[in-house]
């Protein structure tokens, strides 16, 4: 059974700090990874995508992937109160056969950034 | 360009009643996917539809749940004889073509939250 695990939190950081969100996955062959942000009562919104080992940076966000250890993380630098949301890690099927829409989501980590 | 529209946003039903959730995909999108988010759980895939066709319903419960995407109008997720365990947020997503896993192709609606009393 393929699984994606996240610490449900809540994770609380002060404004301006670095928030670190972690996700582990069970399927060693997984190739790509998505990070979604979901504000309370709103739709999940894709914020980062990574498929290569190492770091990928986009503004204040950095995704880190370590396939050997089977974890992917999201770092948010200079955290702002507006970053307060639930962050979801999602993984497409290993052998999609055209079924990439069957994303496996973690339960999400609730992040609170305190002013 | 309106996003994926879902309604109702909140729905309350008593056990045994029927729930109908509607999803209008983004303009130009002809592929619709339904996901369910149970309390304290991650989103789970339910069904994938194109116009007038159910392509993949492997995530649908075997009984009481059905989905359609007619030639005209929104996609509908129908739950008959609801039970308390059906209380969840139901999210619809759409894409302009079969989602290949490429970022930026898949867009979610804000969900319909079903509460069964």
GROMACS .gro file of N, CA and C in nm, chain B residues 17 20 49 54 63 73 88 90 106 116:
model
   30
  132UNK      N    1  -3.096   1.032   0.339
  132UNK     CA    2  -3.127   1.125   0.230
  132UNK      C    3  -3.023   1.114   0.119
  135UNK      N    4  -2.638   1.561  -0.362
  135UNK     CA    5  -2.590   1.585  -0.499
  135UNK      C    6  -2.493   1.700  -0.496
  164UNK      N    7  -1.379   1.151  -1.500
  164UNK     CA    8  -1.480   1.153  -1.605
  164UNK      C    9  -1.440   1.248  -1.716
  169UNK      N   10  -1.753   0.780  -1.801
  169UNK     CA   11  -1.676   0.751  -1.679
  169UNK      C   12  -1.552   0.675  -1.722
  178UNK      N   13  -2.109   0.096  -0.344
  178UNK     CA   14  -2.254   0.118  -0.335
  178UNK      C   15  -2.282   0.264  -0.301
  188UNK      N   16  -2.390   2.087  -1.900
  188UNK     CA   17  -2.405   2.103  -1.757
  188UNK      C   18  -2.288   2.050  -1.678
  203UNK      N   19  -1.770   1.456   0.480
  203UNK     CA   20  -1.636   1.480   0.427
  203UNK      C   21  -1.640   1.604   0.340
  205UNK      N   22  -1.566   1.712  -0.038
  205UNK     CA   23  -1.555   1.652  -0.171
  205UNK      C   24  -1.500   1.758  -0.266
  221UNK      N   25  -0.354   2.081  -1.350
  221UNK     CA   26  -0.465   2.033  -1.266
  221UNK      C   27  -0.507   2.142  -1.170
  231UNK      N   28  -2.346   1.486   0.749
  231UNK     CA   29  -2.461   1.396   0.763
  231UNK      C   30  -2.495   1.387   0.911
   0.00000   0.00000   0.00000
